[in-house]
Coordinates of C-alpha atoms in Angstrom, one line a residue:
M1 CA -35.2 -6.1 11.5
G2 CA -36.1 -2.4 10.1
L3 CA -36.6 -3.6 6.2
S4 CA -39.6 -2.9 4.9
V5 CA -41.3 -2.0 2.0
P6 CA -44.7 -0.2 0.9
A7 CA -47.6 -2.3 1.8
W8 CA -48.5 -5.5 -1.1
P9 CA -51.9 -7.2 -1.6
Y10 CA -51.4 -9.0 1.7
T11 CA -53.6 -12.2 2.0
R12 CA -54.4 -15.0 5.0
V13 CA -55.4 -18.0 5.1
K14 CA -59.4 -18.0 5.2
G15 CA -60.6 -19.6 8.9
V16 CA -57.1 -20.3 10.1
R17 CA -57.9 -17.2 13.4
A18 CA -61.0 -19.2 14.2
R19 CA -59.7 -22.5 14.7
E20 CA -56.3 -21.1 16.3
P21 CA -56.3 -22.6 19.5
E22 CA -57.1 -26.1 18.2
V23 CA -53.7 -25.6 15.5
R24 CA -51.8 -24.8 18.3
A25 CA -52.7 -27.9 20.8
R26 CA -52.1 -30.1 18.0
S27 CA -48.5 -29.2 16.8
M28 CA -47.3 -29.4 20.4
S29 CA -47.7 -33.9 19.9
D30 CA -47.5 -33.9 16.2
F31 CA -44.3 -31.5 15.7
R32 CA -41.9 -32.6 18.5
Q33 CA -40.3 -35.9 18.4
P34 CA -37.4 -36.1 20.6
L35 CA -36.0 -39.7 20.1
D36 CA -38.3 -42.2 19.8
L37 CA -41.4 -40.6 22.7
P38 CA -43.3 -38.7 21.0
V39 CA -45.1 -35.4 23.4
P40 CA -49.0 -35.3 23.7
D41 CA -50.3 -31.9 24.2
A42 CA -48.7 -30.4 27.7
G43 CA -52.6 -30.0 29.1
T44 CA -52.4 -33.0 28.7
M45 CA -49.2 -35.2 28.8
H46 CA -49.4 -35.7 32.9
N47 CA -52.3 -37.7 32.4
D48 CA -49.8 -40.7 30.0
T49 CA -48.3 -42.7 32.7
E50 CA -46.7 -44.4 30.6
R51 CA -45.4 -42.1 28.8
C52 CA -44.3 -39.6 31.5
V53 CA -42.5 -42.7 33.5
R54 CA -40.7 -43.3 30.0
A55 CA -39.8 -39.6 29.9
V56 CA -38.9 -39.4 33.6
R57 CA -36.4 -42.5 33.1
S58 CA -34.5 -41.2 30.5
K59 CA -34.1 -37.6 32.2
D60 CA -34.6 -35.3 28.9
A61 CA -34.5 -32.0 29.8
R62 CA -36.7 -30.9 27.5
F63 CA -39.6 -31.7 28.7
D64 CA -38.8 -29.7 31.9
G65 CA -42.2 -27.7 32.5
W66 CA -44.0 -30.1 30.5
F67 CA -45.5 -31.7 33.8
F68 CA -43.5 -32.6 37.0
T69 CA -43.2 -36.2 38.8
A70 CA -44.5 -36.1 42.2
V71 CA -42.8 -39.3 44.8
L72 CA -45.5 -40.6 46.4
T73 CA -42.9 -42.5 49.0
T74 CA -40.9 -39.5 49.9
R75 CA -43.5 -36.6 48.9
I76 CA -41.8 -34.4 46.9
Y77 CA -42.1 -33.1 43.6
C78 CA -39.2 -33.3 40.6
R79 CA -38.5 -32.1 36.6
P80 CA -38.3 -34.9 34.6
S81 CA -34.4 -34.8 34.6
C82 CA -33.6 -35.1 38.0
P83 CA -30.4 -36.7 38.3
V84 CA -31.5 -38.6 41.0
V85 CA -32.4 -42.5 40.4
P86 CA -36.0 -42.6 39.4
P87 CA -38.6 -43.8 41.9
K88 CA -40.4 -47.2 40.8
A89 CA -43.7 -46.5 38.9
A90 CA -46.0 -47.7 40.8
N91 CA -44.7 -44.7 43.1
M92 CA -44.8 -42.0 40.6
T93 CA -48.0 -39.7 39.8
F94 CA -48.0 -36.7 37.8
Y95 CA -49.1 -32.8 37.6
P96 CA -49.4 -30.6 35.6
S97 CA -48.0 -27.8 36.9
A98 CA -45.2 -27.3 40.4
A99 CA -48.7 -25.1 41.5
A100 CA -50.3 -27.7 41.1
C101 CA -47.8 -30.4 43.1
Q102 CA -47.8 -27.6 46.0
Q103 CA -51.0 -27.6 46.4
A104 CA -51.1 -31.7 46.6
G105 CA -48.3 -31.2 49.6
F106 CA -45.6 -32.8 47.8
R107 CA -42.3 -30.7 48.2
A108 CA -39.3 -29.1 45.4
C109 CA -36.6 -31.7 44.9
K110 CA -33.5 -30.1 46.5
R111 CA -31.3 -31.5 44.3
C112 CA -32.8 -30.5 40.8
R113 CA -35.0 -27.4 42.1
P114 CA -38.2 -28.2 39.8
D115 CA -39.4 -25.0 40.8
T116 CA -36.9 -23.1 38.4
S117 CA -37.6 -25.0 35.2
P118 CA -38.3 -23.3 32.6
G119 CA -42.0 -22.4 31.4
S120 CA -44.4 -24.8 29.6
P121 CA -44.0 -23.7 25.7
E122 CA -47.8 -24.0 25.8
W123 CA -48.3 -20.7 27.4
N124 CA -45.8 -18.4 24.6
A125 CA -47.6 -21.0 21.8
R126 CA -51.3 -21.3 22.7
A127 CA -54.4 -17.9 22.2
D128 CA -56.6 -19.6 24.6
S129 CA -57.9 -18.2 27.7
V130 CA -55.7 -20.0 30.1
A131 CA -52.0 -19.1 27.7
R132 CA -53.7 -15.3 28.1
A133 CA -54.6 -16.2 31.9
M134 CA -50.7 -17.8 32.1
R135 CA -49.2 -15.0 30.6
L136 CA -50.4 -12.5 33.1
I137 CA -49.9 -14.1 35.6
Q138 CA -46.4 -14.5 35.2
D139 CA -45.9 -10.7 34.0
G140 CA -48.0 -10.4 38.3
V141 CA -50.8 -9.7 37.7
V142 CA -53.1 -11.4 40.3
D143 CA -50.2 -9.9 43.0
R144 CA -51.3 -6.9 41.4
E145 CA -54.6 -6.7 41.3
G146 CA -56.3 -9.9 42.6
V147 CA -57.7 -12.8 40.3
P148 CA -60.9 -9.8 39.7
G149 CA -58.1 -7.9 37.7
L150 CA -57.4 -10.7 36.2
A151 CA -60.6 -11.5 34.8
A152 CA -60.8 -8.8 33.4
R153 CA -58.4 -8.3 31.6
L154 CA -59.4 -12.0 29.8
G155 CA -63.0 -10.6 30.1
Y156 CA -63.8 -13.5 32.5
S157 CA -65.9 -13.9 35.9
A158 CA -62.7 -14.3 38.1
R159 CA -65.6 -17.6 38.1
Q160 CA -65.0 -19.2 34.8
V161 CA -61.0 -18.2 35.2
E162 CA -61.0 -20.5 38.4
R163 CA -62.3 -23.4 37.1
Q164 CA -60.0 -23.3 33.0
L165 CA -56.9 -23.4 35.1
L166 CA -58.1 -25.8 37.7
A167 CA -59.0 -27.9 34.6
E168 CA -55.9 -28.2 33.0
L169 CA -53.0 -27.2 35.2
G170 CA -55.2 -28.4 38.6
A171 CA -54.2 -25.0 40.3
G172 CA -56.0 -22.4 41.0
P173 CA -55.0 -18.3 40.2
L174 CA -54.7 -17.7 43.8
A175 CA -52.3 -21.4 43.7
L176 CA -50.1 -20.7 40.7
A177 CA -49.5 -17.0 42.3
R178 CA -48.6 -18.4 45.1
S179 CA -45.5 -20.4 43.4
Q180 CA -44.2 -18.2 42.2
R181 CA -43.9 -15.6 45.5
A182 CA -42.5 -19.0 46.5
Q183 CA -39.2 -18.5 43.4
T184 CA -39.1 -15.0 43.8
A185 CA -38.4 -15.3 47.7
R186 CA -36.5 -18.0 47.2
V187 CA -34.5 -16.0 44.7
L188 CA -34.4 -12.9 46.6
I189 CA -33.6 -15.0 49.4
E190 CA -30.3 -17.0 48.1
T191 CA -28.9 -14.1 46.4
T192 CA -29.7 -10.9 48.1
E193 CA -29.2 -9.3 51.7
L194 CA -31.9 -8.2 52.4
P195 CA -33.6 -8.9 55.6
M196 CA -36.0 -11.7 55.8
A197 CA -38.9 -9.2 56.5
E198 CA -38.6 -7.3 53.5
V199 CA -37.8 -10.7 51.5
A200 CA -41.6 -11.3 52.5
F201 CA -42.6 -8.2 51.5
A202 CA -40.9 -8.0 48.1
A203 CA -42.2 -11.2 47.2
G204 CA -45.2 -10.4 47.8
F205 CA -46.8 -12.0 50.8
S206 CA -49.3 -10.3 53.1
S207 CA -47.4 -11.4 56.1
I208 CA -43.8 -12.7 57.6
R209 CA -45.4 -15.2 59.1
T210 CA -47.8 -16.1 55.3
F211 CA -44.1 -16.1 53.9
N212 CA -42.9 -18.9 56.5
D213 CA -45.5 -20.9 55.7
T214 CA -45.5 -21.3 52.5
V215 CA -41.0 -21.1 52.1
R216 CA -41.2 -24.1 54.4
E217 CA -44.5 -26.6 52.5
V218 CA -42.2 -25.6 49.1
F219 CA -39.1 -25.7 50.2
A220 CA -39.1 -28.0 53.2
L221 CA -36.5 -25.3 54.5
A222 CA -37.0 -22.5 57.0
P223 CA -36.0 -19.1 55.0
G224 CA -32.7 -18.9 56.6
E225 CA -31.9 -22.6 56.5
L226 CA -32.2 -21.9 52.5
R227 CA -30.1 -18.8 53.1
S228 CA -27.2 -20.7 55.0
R229 CA -27.4 -23.7 52.2
A230 CA -27.0 -21.3 49.8
A231 CA -23.4 -19.6 51.3
R232 CA -22.1 -23.4 52.1
G233 CA -22.5 -23.8 47.9
G234 CA -21.1 -21.1 47.4
R235 CA -23.2 -18.1 46.4
T236 CA -22.7 -15.2 47.5
P237 CA -25.4 -12.2 47.2
G238 CA -24.6 -9.6 44.8
T239 CA -22.7 -6.4 45.3
S240 CA -24.3 -2.3 45.1
G241 CA -28.2 -4.3 45.0
A242 CA -27.7 -6.3 42.8
I243 CA -29.3 -9.4 42.2
S244 CA -27.5 -12.0 39.6
L245 CA -29.5 -15.5 38.6
R246 CA -29.2 -17.8 36.4
L247 CA -32.3 -18.6 33.4
P248 CA -32.4 -22.2 32.5
Y249 CA -33.9 -22.6 28.7
R250 CA -34.4 -25.8 26.2
A251 CA -31.3 -26.4 24.1
P252 CA -31.0 -26.1 21.5
L253 CA -30.3 -22.1 21.8
T254 CA -28.8 -19.8 18.9
P255 CA -27.2 -17.0 21.0
G256 CA -26.5 -15.1 18.2
N257 CA -29.6 -14.9 16.6
L258 CA -31.0 -13.3 20.0
F259 CA -28.0 -11.2 20.8
G260 CA -27.3 -9.8 17.7
H261 CA -30.6 -8.7 16.4
L262 CA -31.1 -6.5 20.0
A263 CA -27.7 -4.9 20.3
S264 CA -28.3 -4.5 16.1
T265 CA -31.0 -2.5 17.3
A266 CA -30.7 -1.2 20.4
V267 CA -31.4 2.4 21.0
P268 CA -28.4 4.7 22.5
G269 CA -29.4 5.3 25.9
V270 CA -31.7 2.1 26.8
E271 CA -29.8 -0.1 25.5
E272 CA -26.9 -1.2 25.2
W273 CA -24.3 -3.8 24.4
R274 CA -21.4 -3.7 26.8
D275 CA -18.5 -6.5 27.7
G276 CA -20.5 -9.8 26.5
A277 CA -23.8 -8.4 27.4
Y278 CA -26.4 -6.7 26.4
R279 CA -27.7 -4.7 29.1
R280 CA -31.0 -2.5 28.8
T281 CA -33.5 0.2 31.5
L282 CA -36.6 -1.3 32.3
T283 CA -39.7 0.7 33.6
L284 CA -41.6 -1.5 36.1
P285 CA -44.6 -1.5 37.9
H286 CA -43.0 0.0 41.1
G287 CA -39.5 1.4 40.1
H288 CA -37.2 1.0 37.3
G289 CA -34.7 -1.0 36.8
I290 CA -31.3 -2.0 34.7
V291 CA -30.3 -6.5 33.2
A292 CA -27.7 -7.2 32.4
L293 CA -28.1 -11.0 29.9
T294 CA -25.3 -12.9 29.3
P295 CA -25.8 -16.0 27.1
Q296 CA -24.0 -18.9 28.5
S297 CA -24.4 -22.7 27.9
G298 CA -27.1 -24.5 29.2
H299 CA -28.5 -21.3 30.8
I300 CA -28.6 -16.7 30.4
D301 CA -26.4 -15.1 33.1
C302 CA -28.6 -12.7 34.7
R303 CA -27.6 -9.4 36.7
L304 CA -30.8 -7.4 38.1
S305 CA -30.5 -3.3 39.5
L306 CA -33.8 -3.2 41.1
T307 CA -34.5 0.2 42.5
D308 CA -37.7 -2.4 43.9
P309 CA -37.2 -5.4 44.8
R310 CA -40.8 -6.1 44.5
D311 CA -40.7 -5.6 40.7
L312 CA -38.1 -9.3 40.7
T313 CA -40.8 -11.6 39.7
Q314 CA -42.3 -8.9 36.2
A315 CA -38.4 -8.4 35.8
I316 CA -37.2 -11.7 35.1
S317 CA -41.0 -12.4 33.4
R318 CA -40.2 -9.8 31.0
C319 CA -36.0 -11.2 30.6
R320 CA -37.4 -14.5 29.5
R321 CA -40.2 -13.6 27.5
L322 CA -37.5 -10.7 25.9
L323 CA -34.9 -14.2 24.9
D324 CA -38.1 -16.3 24.6
L325 CA -36.6 -18.8 26.7
D326 CA -39.8 -20.9 27.6
A327 CA -40.0 -21.9 23.9
D328 CA -39.4 -25.4 22.4
P329 CA -37.2 -25.6 20.1
V330 CA -37.2 -29.0 19.2
A331 CA -40.8 -28.7 18.1
V332 CA -40.6 -25.8 16.0
D333 CA -37.1 -27.4 14.4
E334 CA -39.0 -30.5 13.4
Q335 CA -41.4 -28.8 11.9
L336 CA -39.5 -26.1 9.4
R337 CA -36.9 -28.8 9.3
S338 CA -39.4 -30.6 7.2
D339 CA -39.6 -28.4 4.7
P340 CA -36.6 -29.0 1.9
L341 CA -36.1 -25.3 1.3
L342 CA -35.7 -24.2 5.3
A343 CA -34.1 -27.3 6.1
P344 CA -30.3 -26.1 5.7
L345 CA -31.2 -23.4 7.5
V346 CA -32.2 -25.3 10.4
D347 CA -29.2 -26.9 10.0
E348 CA -26.5 -24.9 9.7
G349 CA -28.0 -22.6 13.5
P350 CA -30.9 -24.8 15.6
G351 CA -32.9 -23.4 17.7
R352 CA -32.9 -20.1 16.9
R353 CA -35.7 -17.7 19.0
V354 CA -37.8 -14.6 18.5
P355 CA -36.1 -11.6 19.8
R356 CA -39.0 -10.6 22.0
T357 CA -39.8 -7.5 24.0
V358 CA -40.0 -6.2 27.8
D359 CA -42.4 -3.8 27.0
P360 CA -45.3 -4.3 24.1
A361 CA -46.2 0.2 23.8
E362 CA -42.3 0.7 23.9
F363 CA -42.1 -2.1 20.6
A364 CA -45.2 -1.0 19.1
V365 CA -43.7 2.6 18.7
R366 CA -40.4 1.3 17.4
A367 CA -41.9 -0.5 14.9
V368 CA -44.0 2.5 13.7
L369 CA -40.1 4.3 13.6
G370 CA -38.6 1.9 11.9
Q371 CA -40.8 2.0 8.7
Q372 CA -39.4 1.9 5.7
V373 CA -35.8 3.3 7.2
S374 CA -33.4 1.1 7.8
T375 CA -32.2 -0.3 11.2
A376 CA -29.6 2.5 11.9
A377 CA -32.1 5.8 11.3
A378 CA -34.8 4.0 13.6
R379 CA -32.2 3.4 16.3
T380 CA -32.3 7.3 15.5
H381 CA -35.4 8.1 15.9
A382 CA -35.9 6.6 18.8
A383 CA -32.5 7.9 20.7
R384 CA -34.5 11.2 20.0
L385 CA -37.3 10.6 21.6
V386 CA -36.1 9.1 24.3
R387 CA -33.7 12.2 25.1
A388 CA -37.0 14.4 24.5
H389 CA -39.1 12.0 26.8
G390 CA -37.8 9.4 28.7
I391 CA -36.6 9.7 32.8
P392 CA -33.5 9.7 33.1
V393 CA -31.5 7.5 35.5
E394 CA -28.1 6.6 36.9
D395 CA -26.3 3.1 35.2
P396 CA -22.7 3.4 37.4
E397 CA -21.1 0.0 35.4
G398 CA -22.2 1.3 31.6
G399 CA -23.5 3.7 29.3
L400 CA -27.4 3.8 29.8
T401 CA -28.9 7.3 30.7
H402 CA -32.4 6.6 29.9
L403 CA -36.0 4.9 30.2
F404 CA -37.8 4.6 27.3
P405 CA -40.5 7.3 27.7
T406 CA -44.1 6.1 28.3
S407 CA -47.6 6.3 26.3
E408 CA -47.8 9.3 28.3
A409 CA -45.4 10.7 28.2
L410 CA -45.1 10.7 24.2
A411 CA -49.0 11.0 24.6
G412 CA -48.4 15.3 24.6
L413 CA -45.7 15.9 21.7
D414 CA -45.5 18.1 19.5
P415 CA -46.2 16.8 15.8
E416 CA -43.8 19.6 14.1
A417 CA -40.9 18.8 16.5
L418 CA -41.0 15.0 14.5
A419 CA -38.4 14.7 12.3
L420 CA -40.5 12.4 9.9
P421 CA -43.1 12.7 7.1
R422 CA -46.5 14.0 7.8
S423 CA -48.1 10.9 7.2
R424 CA -46.0 8.9 10.3
R425 CA -46.0 11.7 12.3
T426 CA -49.9 11.2 12.5
T427 CA -49.5 6.6 12.3
L428 CA -46.7 7.2 16.2
T429 CA -49.3 10.3 17.8
T430 CA -52.7 8.1 16.1
L431 CA -51.2 4.9 18.3
V432 CA -49.7 6.8 21.3
A433 CA -53.2 8.3 22.1
A434 CA -54.7 5.4 21.6
L435 CA -51.9 3.9 24.4
A436 CA -52.4 6.6 26.8
D437 CA -56.6 6.8 26.9
G438 CA -56.5 2.8 27.2
S439 CA -58.8 2.2 24.2
L440 CA -55.5 -0.1 22.5
R441 CA -53.9 -2.1 25.2
L442 CA -51.0 -4.3 24.0
E443 CA -50.3 -6.6 26.7
E444 CA -48.7 -9.8 27.5
G445 CA -52.1 -11.4 27.9
A446 CA -54.0 -9.9 24.7
D447 CA -56.1 -11.1 21.9
W448 CA -53.7 -12.0 19.3
T449 CA -57.1 -12.3 16.8
D450 CA -58.2 -9.0 18.5
V451 CA -55.0 -6.5 18.7
R452 CA -54.4 -7.4 15.0
T453 CA -57.7 -5.8 14.2
E454 CA -57.5 -2.7 16.2
L455 CA -54.0 -2.0 15.3
A456 CA -54.7 -2.1 11.3
A457 CA -57.7 0.0 11.6
L458 CA -55.1 3.0 12.8
P459 CA -53.8 5.7 10.1
G460 CA -50.7 4.0 8.2
F461 CA -51.0 0.4 9.9
G462 CA -50.0 -1.5 7.3
P463 CA -49.1 -5.3 7.1
W464 CA -45.9 -5.3 8.3
T465 CA -46.0 -3.2 11.7
V466 CA -49.3 -5.4 12.5
E467 CA -47.5 -8.5 12.1
V468 CA -43.9 -7.5 13.3
V469 CA -45.9 -6.1 16.4
A470 CA -47.7 -9.2 17.0
M471 CA -44.6 -11.7 16.2
R472 CA -42.0 -9.4 18.4
A473 CA -44.2 -7.2 21.1
L474 CA -47.4 -9.7 21.2
G475 CA -44.8 -12.9 21.3
D476 CA -47.8 -15.1 18.6
P477 CA -45.0 -17.5 17.5
D478 CA -47.1 -17.9 14.1
A479 CA -47.0 -14.1 12.8
F480 CA -45.8 -13.3 9.4
L481 CA -43.8 -11.2 7.6
P482 CA -44.5 -11.6 3.6
T483 CA -43.6 -7.8 2.5
D484 CA -40.5 -7.3 5.1
L485 CA -37.2 -6.2 2.1
G486 CA -35.1 -9.5 4.0
I487 CA -37.9 -11.9 3.6
R488 CA -38.5 -11.1 -0.3
R489 CA -34.2 -11.3 -0.6
A490 CA -34.4 -15.2 1.0
A491 CA -37.5 -16.1 -0.5
E492 CA -35.5 -15.4 -3.9
Q493 CA -32.3 -16.7 -3.3
L494 CA -34.3 -20.0 -2.0
G495 CA -36.1 -20.1 -4.4
L496 CA -39.6 -19.5 -2.3
P497 CA -42.3 -17.6 -4.3
A498 CA -41.8 -14.1 -4.5
T499 CA -44.9 -12.2 -4.1
P500 CA -46.6 -11.7 -0.4
A501 CA -49.8 -13.6 -0.9
A502 CA -48.2 -16.6 -2.9
L503 CA -45.5 -16.1 -0.2
T504 CA -47.7 -16.3 2.5
A505 CA -49.9 -20.0 0.8
R506 CA -46.3 -21.4 0.5
A507 CA -45.7 -20.3 4.6
D508 CA -48.9 -22.6 5.2
R509 CA -46.6 -25.7 5.8
W510 CA -44.9 -23.8 8.2
R511 CA -47.3 -22.8 10.4
P512 CA -47.6 -22.5 13.6
W513 CA -44.3 -21.7 13.5
R514 CA -43.8 -19.4 10.9
A515 CA -42.4 -16.6 13.3
Y516 CA -39.4 -18.6 13.6
A517 CA -39.1 -19.5 9.7
V518 CA -38.6 -15.3 9.4
Q519 CA -35.6 -15.7 12.2
Y520 CA -34.3 -18.5 9.4
L521 CA -35.3 -17.2 6.1
W522 CA -33.2 -13.5 7.8
T523 CA -30.4 -15.4 8.2
V524 CA -29.8 -15.2 4.6
D525 CA -28.7 -12.1 4.0
D526 CA -25.7 -11.1 6.7
H527 CA -27.3 -8.3 8.7
P528 CA -25.9 -7.9 11.9
I529 CA -28.9 -9.0 13.7
N530 CA -27.6 -12.3 12.9
H531 CA -24.0 -12.1 14.4
L532 CA -23.2 -11.4 18.4
P533 CA -21.7 -8.3 18.1
A534 CA -17.5 -8.3 18.3

């Protein structure tokens, strides 16, 4: 939000971090109760046949991504909300992931397209190794670095990672990455005019034969048939090399909370609000891109222009994380609504998400620039860095001019050239040096507790900066900002405790969703971050 005060005494609830995985896993069953159908942990729900059958018969889209229904007679698998008539219970079996279905020999339903379901909310709500692995796989780490690279980032052996993923998801890292490649291939087939050979390698397949075999196995159609089917359905390839697709989410969603925040804090040249869409540049593993994200009923329109189509998987994953689209708003709102002081805020705008980031390192730099200054001042400081150190890009459709500078580019900047107080110059230069030399790694699969400790050891990183990075860069749904000026104002108006220590203790009942409570508390002030731009 860009509103902060000097660091106050900060009291942490003892023992919470040590118990964190248990708290997060338990919360999914305790607090998410749509209708009369409580949901157990995502890792075990597929084993509860009775509840899965009831979910399928109710066609409740809120269960999409939690489990998948495989039909023994037709050998297809579906999302729970599939519009076709449900089969007999005796003909259904259930899996925790699309990859597990595919590995068991089932192909994706052509009606409900289960491979495009929102991701399981577990992977963004948990801090254990399986959740961290899933976030890294979604960001394409297995495709770029293989299973050994994934294991190294997690601090485990490749065998341990394989065993943990198989136990919970029914598929190992290679199968999960293969499923993701298949979905990327489908998007490229249906939304571009790329030759099939280029689609295959852009999606991450090692050979045309593997590409063809995988597409036929997963979708029961050859690549050419998929493209023809899309054309008959009225889908046309994007112009100027742009890729257009829909990003699904679980309802409800309050778009003003997301897009208002992103637009009001946008860094000129890197981000903009134009014609009802949030647009920004993206730095990606093989090149760069520009994305336009437009809120619609039931989905987000996503239009991507990439210099290298191999980056499609990573671009989609980062956009989903930016908008927190895999969240489970029913679970979050039910828990927060149980507090009578928060209930009116939840009822007024249910489904608020946590605006996150496409680049954790970028956000950490911006958080330092935003310390103890207004939103406008933070944007001005960031824009100066962008013009001086960012890589220029062309944007024929708008006003984007640069990529946000990398940590390596910022590591060599002259502190005296920064229009910042001396102490904040030291904070910024120390941060970018740690990011550039790899001693500090901010990424999707980072351990939230370890990174908090590392950030707190840097000069100038008080509780507000550490927690805002944890909330928006790392994606911790339980991060909390008791020293934020906007939160303190909201607490005063709602009758909540005013001091950070007392407010933190009071917020214990909101766990593990305190980052979402922050979004609701920010609505007490009439700030532009809460509204779509005019």
